[in-house]
Coordinates of C-alpha atoms and ligand atoms in Angstrom, one line a residue:
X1 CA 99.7 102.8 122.6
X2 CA 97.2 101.9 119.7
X3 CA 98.4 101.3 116.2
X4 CA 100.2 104.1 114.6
X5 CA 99.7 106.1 117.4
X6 CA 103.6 106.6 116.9
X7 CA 103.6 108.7 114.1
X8 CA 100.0 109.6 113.8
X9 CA 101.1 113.0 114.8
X10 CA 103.9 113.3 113.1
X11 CA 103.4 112.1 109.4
X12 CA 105.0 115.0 108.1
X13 CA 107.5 115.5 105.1
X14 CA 110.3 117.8 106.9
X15 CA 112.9 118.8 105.3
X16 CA 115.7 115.9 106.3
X17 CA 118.6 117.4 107.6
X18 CA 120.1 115.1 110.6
X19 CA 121.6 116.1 113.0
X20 CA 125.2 116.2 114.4
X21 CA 125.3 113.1 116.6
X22 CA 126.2 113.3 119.9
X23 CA 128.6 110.8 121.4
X24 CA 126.8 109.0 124.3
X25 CA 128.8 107.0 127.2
X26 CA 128.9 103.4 127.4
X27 CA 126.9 101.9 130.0
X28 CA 128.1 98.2 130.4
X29 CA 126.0 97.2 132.7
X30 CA 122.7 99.1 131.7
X31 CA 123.2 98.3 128.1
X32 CA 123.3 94.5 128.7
X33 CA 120.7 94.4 131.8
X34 CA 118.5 96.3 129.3
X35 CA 118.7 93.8 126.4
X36 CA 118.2 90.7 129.0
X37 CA 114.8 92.1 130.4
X38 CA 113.7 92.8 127.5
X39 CA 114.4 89.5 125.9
X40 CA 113.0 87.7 129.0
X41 CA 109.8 89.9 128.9
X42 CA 109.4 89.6 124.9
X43 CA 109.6 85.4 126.0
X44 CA 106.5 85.8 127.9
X45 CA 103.3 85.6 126.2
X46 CA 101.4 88.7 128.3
X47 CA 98.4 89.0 126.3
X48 CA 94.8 89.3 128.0
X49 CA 92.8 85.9 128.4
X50 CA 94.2 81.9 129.0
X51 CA 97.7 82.0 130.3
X52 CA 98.1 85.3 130.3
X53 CA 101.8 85.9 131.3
X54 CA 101.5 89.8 132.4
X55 CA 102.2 88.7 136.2
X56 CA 105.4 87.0 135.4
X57 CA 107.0 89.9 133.4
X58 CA 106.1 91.9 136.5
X59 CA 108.3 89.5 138.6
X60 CA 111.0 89.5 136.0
X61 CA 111.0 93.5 137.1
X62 CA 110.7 93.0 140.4
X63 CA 113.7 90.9 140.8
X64 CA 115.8 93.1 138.7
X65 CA 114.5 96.2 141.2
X66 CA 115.4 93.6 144.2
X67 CA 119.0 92.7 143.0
X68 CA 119.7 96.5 142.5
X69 CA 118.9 97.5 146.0
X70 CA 115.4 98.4 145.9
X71 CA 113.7 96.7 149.3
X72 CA 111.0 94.1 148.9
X73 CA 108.2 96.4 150.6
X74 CA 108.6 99.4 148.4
X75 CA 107.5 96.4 145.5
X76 CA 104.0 95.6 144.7
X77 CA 102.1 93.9 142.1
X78 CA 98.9 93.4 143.1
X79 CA 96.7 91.1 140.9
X80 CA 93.7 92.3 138.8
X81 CA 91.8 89.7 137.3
X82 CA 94.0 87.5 134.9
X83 CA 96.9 90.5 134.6
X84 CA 98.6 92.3 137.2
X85 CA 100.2 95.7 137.5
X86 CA 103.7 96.5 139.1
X87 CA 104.5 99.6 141.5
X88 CA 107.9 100.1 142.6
X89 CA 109.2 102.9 144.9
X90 CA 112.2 104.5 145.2
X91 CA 112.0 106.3 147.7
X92 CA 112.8 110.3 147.5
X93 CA 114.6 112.1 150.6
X94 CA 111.6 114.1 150.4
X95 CA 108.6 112.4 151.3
X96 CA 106.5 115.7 150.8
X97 CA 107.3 116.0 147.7
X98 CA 105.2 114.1 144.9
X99 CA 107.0 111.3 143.3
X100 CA 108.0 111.1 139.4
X101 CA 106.3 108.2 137.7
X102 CA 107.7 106.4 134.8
X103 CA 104.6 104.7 133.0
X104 CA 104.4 102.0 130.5
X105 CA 102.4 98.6 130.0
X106 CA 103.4 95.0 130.2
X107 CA 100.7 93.7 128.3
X108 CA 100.8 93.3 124.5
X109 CA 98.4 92.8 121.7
X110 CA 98.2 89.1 120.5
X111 CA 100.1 87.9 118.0
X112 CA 99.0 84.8 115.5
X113 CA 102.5 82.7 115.2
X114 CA 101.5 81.4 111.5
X115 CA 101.1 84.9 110.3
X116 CA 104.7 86.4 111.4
X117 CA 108.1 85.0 110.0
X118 CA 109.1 84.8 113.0
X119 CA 107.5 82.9 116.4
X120 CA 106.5 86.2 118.2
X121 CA 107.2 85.2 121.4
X122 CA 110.7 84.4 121.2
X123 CA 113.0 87.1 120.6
X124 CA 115.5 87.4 118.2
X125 CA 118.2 89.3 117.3
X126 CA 119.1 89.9 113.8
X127 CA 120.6 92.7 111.7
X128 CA 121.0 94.8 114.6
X129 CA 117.0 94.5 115.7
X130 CA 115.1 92.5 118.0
X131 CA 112.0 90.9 116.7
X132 CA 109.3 90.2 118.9
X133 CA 105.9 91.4 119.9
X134 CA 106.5 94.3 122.6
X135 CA 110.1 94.8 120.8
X136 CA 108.0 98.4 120.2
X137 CA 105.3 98.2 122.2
X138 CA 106.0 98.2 124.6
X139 CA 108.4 95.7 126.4
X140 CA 111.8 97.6 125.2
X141 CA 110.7 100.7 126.1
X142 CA 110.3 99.3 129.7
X143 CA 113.0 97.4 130.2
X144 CA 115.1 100.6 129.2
X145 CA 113.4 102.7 131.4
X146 CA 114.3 100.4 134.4
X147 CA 117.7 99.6 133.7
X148 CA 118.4 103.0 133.1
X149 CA 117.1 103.5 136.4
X150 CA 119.2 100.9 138.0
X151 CA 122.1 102.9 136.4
X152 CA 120.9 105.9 138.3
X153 CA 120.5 104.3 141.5
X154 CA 124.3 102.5 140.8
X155 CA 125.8 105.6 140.5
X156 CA 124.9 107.2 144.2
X157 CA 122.5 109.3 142.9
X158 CA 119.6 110.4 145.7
X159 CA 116.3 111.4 144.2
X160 CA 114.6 114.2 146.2
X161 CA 111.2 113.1 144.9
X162 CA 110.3 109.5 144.9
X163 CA 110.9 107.8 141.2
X164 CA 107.6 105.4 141.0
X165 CA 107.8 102.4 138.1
X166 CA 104.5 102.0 137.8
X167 CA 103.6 99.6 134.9
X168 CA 99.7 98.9 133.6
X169 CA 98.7 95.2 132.9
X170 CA 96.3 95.7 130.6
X171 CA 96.6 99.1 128.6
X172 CA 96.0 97.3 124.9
X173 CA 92.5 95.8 126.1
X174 CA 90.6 97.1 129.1
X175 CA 92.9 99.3 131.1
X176 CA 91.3 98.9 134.6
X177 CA 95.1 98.5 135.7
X178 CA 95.5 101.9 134.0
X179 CA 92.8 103.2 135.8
X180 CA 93.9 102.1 139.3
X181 CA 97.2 102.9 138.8
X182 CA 96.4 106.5 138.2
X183 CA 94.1 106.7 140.8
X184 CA 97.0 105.6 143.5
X185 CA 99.5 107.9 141.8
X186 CA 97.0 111.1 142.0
X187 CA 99.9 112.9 143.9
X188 CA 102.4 112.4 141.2
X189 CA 104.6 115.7 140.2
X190 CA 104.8 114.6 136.6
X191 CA 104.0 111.2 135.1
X192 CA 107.3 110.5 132.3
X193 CA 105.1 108.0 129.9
X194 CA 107.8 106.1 128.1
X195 CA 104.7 104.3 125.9
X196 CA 104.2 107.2 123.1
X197 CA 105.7 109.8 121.5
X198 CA 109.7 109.0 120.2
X199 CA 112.0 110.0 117.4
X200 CA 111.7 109.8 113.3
X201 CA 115.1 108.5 112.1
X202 CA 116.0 109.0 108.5
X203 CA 115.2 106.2 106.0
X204 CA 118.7 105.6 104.6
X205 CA 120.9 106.3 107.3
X206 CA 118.9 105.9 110.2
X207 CA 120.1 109.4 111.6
X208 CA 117.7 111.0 114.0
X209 CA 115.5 114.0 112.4
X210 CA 113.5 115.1 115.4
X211 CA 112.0 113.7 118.6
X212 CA 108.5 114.3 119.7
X213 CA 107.0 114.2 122.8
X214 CA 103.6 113.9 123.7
X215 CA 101.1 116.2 125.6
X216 CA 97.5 115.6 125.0
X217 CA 95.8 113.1 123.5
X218 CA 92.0 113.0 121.6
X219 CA 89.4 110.9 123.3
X220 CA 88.3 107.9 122.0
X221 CA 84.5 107.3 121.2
X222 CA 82.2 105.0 118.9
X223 CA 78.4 105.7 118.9
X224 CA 76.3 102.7 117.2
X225 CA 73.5 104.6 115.0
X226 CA 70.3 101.8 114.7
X227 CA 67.2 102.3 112.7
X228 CA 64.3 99.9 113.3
X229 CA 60.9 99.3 111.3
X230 CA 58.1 97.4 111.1
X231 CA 59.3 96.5 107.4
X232 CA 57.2 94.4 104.8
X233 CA 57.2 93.1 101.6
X234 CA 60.1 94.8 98.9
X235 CA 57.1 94.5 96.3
X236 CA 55.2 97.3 98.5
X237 CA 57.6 99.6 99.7
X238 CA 56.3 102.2 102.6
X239 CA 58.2 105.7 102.3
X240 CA 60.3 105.1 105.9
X241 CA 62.7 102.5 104.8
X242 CA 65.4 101.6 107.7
X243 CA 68.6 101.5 105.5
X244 CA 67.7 104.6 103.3
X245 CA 67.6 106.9 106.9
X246 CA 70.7 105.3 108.3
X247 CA 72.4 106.1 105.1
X248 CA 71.0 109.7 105.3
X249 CA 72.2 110.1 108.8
X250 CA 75.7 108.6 108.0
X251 CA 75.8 110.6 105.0
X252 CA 75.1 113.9 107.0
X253 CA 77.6 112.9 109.4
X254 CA 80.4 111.9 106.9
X255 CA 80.2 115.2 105.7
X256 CA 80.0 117.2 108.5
X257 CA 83.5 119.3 110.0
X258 CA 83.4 119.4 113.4
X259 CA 84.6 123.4 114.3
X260 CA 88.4 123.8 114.2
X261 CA 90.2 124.0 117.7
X262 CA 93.7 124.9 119.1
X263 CA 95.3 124.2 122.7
X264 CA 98.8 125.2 123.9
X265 CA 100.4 122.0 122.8
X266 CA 98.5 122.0 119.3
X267 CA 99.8 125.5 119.2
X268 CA 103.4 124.7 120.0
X269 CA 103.6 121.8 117.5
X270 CA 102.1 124.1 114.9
X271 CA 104.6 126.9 115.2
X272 CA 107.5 124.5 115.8
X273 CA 107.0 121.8 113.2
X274 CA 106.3 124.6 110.6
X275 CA 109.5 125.0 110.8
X276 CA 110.8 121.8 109.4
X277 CA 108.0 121.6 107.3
X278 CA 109.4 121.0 103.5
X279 CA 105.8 122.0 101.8
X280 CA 105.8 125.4 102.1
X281 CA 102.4 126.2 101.2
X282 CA 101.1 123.7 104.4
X283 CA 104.0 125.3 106.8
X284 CA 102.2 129.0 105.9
X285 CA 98.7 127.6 106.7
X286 CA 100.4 125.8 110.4
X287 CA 101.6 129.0 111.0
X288 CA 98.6 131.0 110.2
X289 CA 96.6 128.6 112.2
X290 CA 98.5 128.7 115.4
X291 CA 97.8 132.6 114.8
X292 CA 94.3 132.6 114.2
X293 CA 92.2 129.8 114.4
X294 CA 89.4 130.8 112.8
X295 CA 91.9 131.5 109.6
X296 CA 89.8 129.7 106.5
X297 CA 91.9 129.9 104.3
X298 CA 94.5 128.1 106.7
X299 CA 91.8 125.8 107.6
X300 CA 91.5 125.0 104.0
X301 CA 94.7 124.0 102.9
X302 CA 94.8 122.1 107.0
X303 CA 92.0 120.0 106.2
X304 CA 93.2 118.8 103.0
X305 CA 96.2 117.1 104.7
X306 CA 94.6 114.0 106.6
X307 CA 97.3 114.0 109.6
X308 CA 96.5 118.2 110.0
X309 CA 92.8 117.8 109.5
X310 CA 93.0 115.0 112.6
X311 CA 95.0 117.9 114.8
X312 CA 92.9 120.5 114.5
X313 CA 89.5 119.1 115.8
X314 CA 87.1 116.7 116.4
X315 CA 86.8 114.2 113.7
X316 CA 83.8 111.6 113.0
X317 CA 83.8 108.8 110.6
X318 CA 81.3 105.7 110.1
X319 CA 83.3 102.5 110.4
X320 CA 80.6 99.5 110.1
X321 CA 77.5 98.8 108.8
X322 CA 74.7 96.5 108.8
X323 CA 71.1 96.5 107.8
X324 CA 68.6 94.3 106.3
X325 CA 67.8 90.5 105.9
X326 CA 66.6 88.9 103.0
X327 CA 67.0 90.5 99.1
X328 CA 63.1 90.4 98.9
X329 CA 62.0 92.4 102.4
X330 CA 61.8 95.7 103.5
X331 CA 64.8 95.9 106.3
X332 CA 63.7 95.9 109.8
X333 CA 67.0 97.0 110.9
X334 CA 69.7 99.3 109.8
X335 CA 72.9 99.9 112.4
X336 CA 76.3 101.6 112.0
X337 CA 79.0 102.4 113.7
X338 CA 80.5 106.0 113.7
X339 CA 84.2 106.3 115.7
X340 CA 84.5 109.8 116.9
X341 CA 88.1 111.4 117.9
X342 CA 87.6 113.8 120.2
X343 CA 89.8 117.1 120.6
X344 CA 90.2 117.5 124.5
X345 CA 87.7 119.3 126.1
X346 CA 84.5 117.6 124.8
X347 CA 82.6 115.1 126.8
X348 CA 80.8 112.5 125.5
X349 CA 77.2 114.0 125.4
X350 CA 78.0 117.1 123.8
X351 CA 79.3 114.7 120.7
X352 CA 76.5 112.9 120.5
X353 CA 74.3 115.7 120.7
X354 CA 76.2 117.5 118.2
X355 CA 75.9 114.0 115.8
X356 CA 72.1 113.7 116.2
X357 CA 71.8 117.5 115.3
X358 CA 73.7 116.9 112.3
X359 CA 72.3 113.6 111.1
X360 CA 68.5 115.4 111.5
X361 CA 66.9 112.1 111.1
X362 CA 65.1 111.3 114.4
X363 CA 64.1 107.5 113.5
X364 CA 67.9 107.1 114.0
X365 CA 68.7 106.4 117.6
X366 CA 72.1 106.9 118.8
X367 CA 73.8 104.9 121.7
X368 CA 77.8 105.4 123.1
X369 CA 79.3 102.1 123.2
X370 CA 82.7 103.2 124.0
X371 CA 82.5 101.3 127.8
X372 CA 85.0 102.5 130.1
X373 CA 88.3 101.8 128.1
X374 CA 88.7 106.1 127.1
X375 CA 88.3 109.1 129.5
X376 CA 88.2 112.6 128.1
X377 CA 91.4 114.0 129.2
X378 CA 93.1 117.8 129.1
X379 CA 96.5 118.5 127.5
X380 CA 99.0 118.3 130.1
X381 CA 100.8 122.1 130.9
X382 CA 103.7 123.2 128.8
X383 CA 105.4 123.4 132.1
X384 CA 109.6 124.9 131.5
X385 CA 111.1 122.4 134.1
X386 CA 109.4 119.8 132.0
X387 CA 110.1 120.4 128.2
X388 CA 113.5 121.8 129.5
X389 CA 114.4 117.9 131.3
X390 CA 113.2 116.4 128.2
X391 CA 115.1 118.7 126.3
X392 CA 118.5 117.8 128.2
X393 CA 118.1 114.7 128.1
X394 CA 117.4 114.6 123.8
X395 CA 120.6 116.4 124.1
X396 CA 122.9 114.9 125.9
X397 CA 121.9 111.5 123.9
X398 CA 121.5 112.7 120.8
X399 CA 122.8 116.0 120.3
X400 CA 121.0 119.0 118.6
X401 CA 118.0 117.3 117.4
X402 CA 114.6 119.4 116.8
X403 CA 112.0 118.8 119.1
X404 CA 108.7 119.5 119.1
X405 CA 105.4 118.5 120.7
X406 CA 102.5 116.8 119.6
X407 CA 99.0 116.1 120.6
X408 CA 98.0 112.0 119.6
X409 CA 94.9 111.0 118.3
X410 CA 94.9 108.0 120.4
X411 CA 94.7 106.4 123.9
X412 CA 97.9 105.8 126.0
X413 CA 97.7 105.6 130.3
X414 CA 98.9 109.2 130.0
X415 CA 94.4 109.8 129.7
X416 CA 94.2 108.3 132.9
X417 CA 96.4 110.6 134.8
X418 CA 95.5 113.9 133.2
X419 CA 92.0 113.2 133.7
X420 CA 92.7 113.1 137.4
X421 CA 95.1 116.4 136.8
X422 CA 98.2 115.2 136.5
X423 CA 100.5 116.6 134.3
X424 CA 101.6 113.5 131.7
X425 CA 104.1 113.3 128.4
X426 CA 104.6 110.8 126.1
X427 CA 108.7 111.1 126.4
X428 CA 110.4 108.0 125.0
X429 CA 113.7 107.1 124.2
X430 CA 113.6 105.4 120.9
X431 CA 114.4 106.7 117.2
X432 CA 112.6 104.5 114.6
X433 CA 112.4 104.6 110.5
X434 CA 109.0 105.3 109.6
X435 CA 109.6 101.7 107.8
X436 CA 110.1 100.2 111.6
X437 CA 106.9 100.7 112.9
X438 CA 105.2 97.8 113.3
X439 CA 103.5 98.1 116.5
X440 CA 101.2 95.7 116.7
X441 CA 101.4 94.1 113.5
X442 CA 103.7 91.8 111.9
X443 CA 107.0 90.7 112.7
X444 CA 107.6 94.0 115.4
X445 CA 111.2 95.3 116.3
X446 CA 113.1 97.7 117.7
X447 CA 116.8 98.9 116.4
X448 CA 119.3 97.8 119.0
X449 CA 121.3 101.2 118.8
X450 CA 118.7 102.8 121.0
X451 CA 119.9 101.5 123.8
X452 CA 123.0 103.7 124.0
X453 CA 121.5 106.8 123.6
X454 CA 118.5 105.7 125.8
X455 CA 120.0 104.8 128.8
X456 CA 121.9 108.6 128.8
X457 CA 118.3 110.0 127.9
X458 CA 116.8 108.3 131.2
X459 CA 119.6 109.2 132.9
X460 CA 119.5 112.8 132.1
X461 CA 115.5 113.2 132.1
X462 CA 115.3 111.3 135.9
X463 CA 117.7 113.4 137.4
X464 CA 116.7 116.3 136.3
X465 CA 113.1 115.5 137.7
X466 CA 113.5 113.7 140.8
X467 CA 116.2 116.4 141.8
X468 CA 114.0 119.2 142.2
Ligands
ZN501 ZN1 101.6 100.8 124.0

């Protein structure tokens, strides 16, 4: 998950009314195997490069999987240049049937130790958090997941479909794990990504207001813009001066709005988050929208919310620049970056071509330097035995709590897998403050009393899939 991916959906002012709690069970067992994993896993420094660790908190998995009964052949992790990725089957007593994956990543982003209060790479607990980087993102998350399924497995439950752990090595860089992974899961009845999406808890009493899972995701795309030019003497200028057409074309572009779209799950969070929407003037306009989306007046009052303007459609915006050498010379060179976010269902070539139309300056050549870390991917179907296991599960751990979808404007492994067709949902487990999220920056941590509710989430959520 990319920074603020958490919430980037979800920055909305609802009206906070928390809900009646629900009482989850005490899971001994689960509880502490999931704090240990994720305090061994935090320990290992799995960032991309020297010493990269990624392989070793595969292991640490693979021997919890082994102690709980899983068999050593239905365990891989296969190397991939200096990270690995980790597959683990359990197998279903239908082999026909395709197997529920739960996806997340091992790897985290690096962390400087002299810029955190705390050594990032050695977990502590404190105040009823642990610190450390991959607390949430996205080493917690994980470890849940797979204790929770140990839980399962401890309790005689049988899975009809397989339940596949199938954890990345290198989601926060290059994601070739990501991409592999997918590939050998093409089969898979529903991918449960527990990297993305979560819950909003309220500031002051850390109550949960709603939970949100995820179903599509924007692509990911940076063109570099470059104007070159014989340039000359600033004493003598010539009328085709390299900076003064990049600026025109980034200008251009900067103020261009790409048409307004709407999918299913855009739709669903639309009608359903208008309803615990506290500014009633935007909740008219997200209900209008998911209405008619060619409303202007709802597009209006949309785009004048940043987090709506990013939900309902493309969005381009220059984010470096670079032109010129000496105070006294015509520049010979002008290049910018502009990062697109891409509402699914655009490829890459219509964007550009839709960017060069709009910057109307030919002298400015446009190149996609995205490289093969983003796919463009569909939403994933608002399937009823999905959002109803999800739904369960929110239930049973945290009683009547609103939930709505949401559609991310970042990159998560889900891209991978519903690029290939494969239905895929952010669906995790934990409830943060908004003032909590620090994924991938300083000092990161997760509030311990997740892991309660969590482990009767997974429990819930897995049964429910791997039983039909
Ligand atoms: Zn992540």
């Amino acid at each position: 998950m990319r920074p603020l991916e958490r919430f980037a959906a979800a920055l909305v002012l609802v009206a906070p009314v928390a809900a009646a709690q629900a009482e989850p069970q005490p899971y001994p067992a689960a509880e502490a195997q999931t704090l240990e994993l994720t305090r061994e896993t935090i320990a290992l420094r799995s960032v991309q490069g020297e010493d990269n660790r990624t392989p070793e908190v595969a292991q640490a998995y693979r021997r919890a999987l082994l102690a709980a009964g899983w068999s050593d052949d239905d365990i891989e992790i296969v190397p991939v240049d200096d990270t690995a990725y980790l597959i683990a089957t359990w197998p279903g007593s239908d082999p026909s049937l395709g197997p529920v994956v739960i996806s997340a990543h091992m790897d985290v982003v690096e962390a400087r130790p002299e810029d955190w209060q705390r050594d990032p790479f050695t977990p502590v607990i404190e105040n009823g958090y642990i610190y450390g980087r991959g607390a949430s993102d996205t080493k917690f998350e994980a470890s849940l997941a797979v204790a929770s399924l140990i839980e399962l497995r401890r309790q005689g439950f049988q899975p009809r479909r397989s339940i596949v752990v199938a954890y990345s090595g290198d989601e926060e860089t290059t994601m070739k794990t990501s991409k592999l992974i997918a590939e050998r899961l093409r089969n898979a009845h529903i991918v449960l990504n527990v990297d993305g999406a979560s819950g909003l808890a309220d500031e002051a009493t850390g109550a949960p207001l709603y939970w949100t899972w995820q179903g599509a995701e924007k692509t990911y795309i940076d063109f570099r813009l470059e104007v070159t030019n014989p340039g000359g003497h600033s004493s003598a200028p010539r009328p085709d001066n390299a900076i003064a057409q990049l600026a025109q074309a980034v200008g251009r572009i900067a103020a261009y709005r790409f048409q307004p779209e709407i999918n299913d799950v855009t739709r669903a969070y639309f009608e359903q988050v208008s309803a615990i929407q506290s500014n009633a003037g935007l909740a008219a306009a997200m209900r209008a929208f998911a209405a008619d989306p060619t409303d202007a007046a709802a597009i209006e009052r949309l785009r004048g919310d940043v987090v709506m303007n990013a939900v309902i459609g493309t969005t381009c915006v220059p984010t470096m620049i670079d032109g010129g050498h000496a105070p006294n010379a015509l520049p010979q060179r002008a290049t910018a970056v502009v990062n697109c976010r891409v509402f699914p269902g655009h490829d890459n070539a219509e964007i550009q071509a839709e960017l060069e139309r709009v910057a109307a300056t030919p002298e400015v050549t446009f190149t996609d330097i995205t490289g093969d870390t983003s796919t463009a991917s569909p939403p994933s179907p608002l399937r009823p035995e999905f959002i109803d296991a999800f739904a369960k599960g929110v239930r049973a751990a945290w009683g009547d709590v609103p939930i709505y979808p949401a559609q991310s404007s970042g990159a998560s492994d889900s891209m991978w897998y519903r690029a290939l067709g494969v239905p895929s949902y952010g669906a995790s487990a934990s409830f943060i403050k908004e003032s909590d999220e620090f994924s991938h920056g300083l000092d990161e941590r997760m509030p311990l009393s997740n892991i309660r509710p969590g482990i009767t989430y997974y429990l819930t959520v897995l049964e429910e899939l791997a039983a039909r």
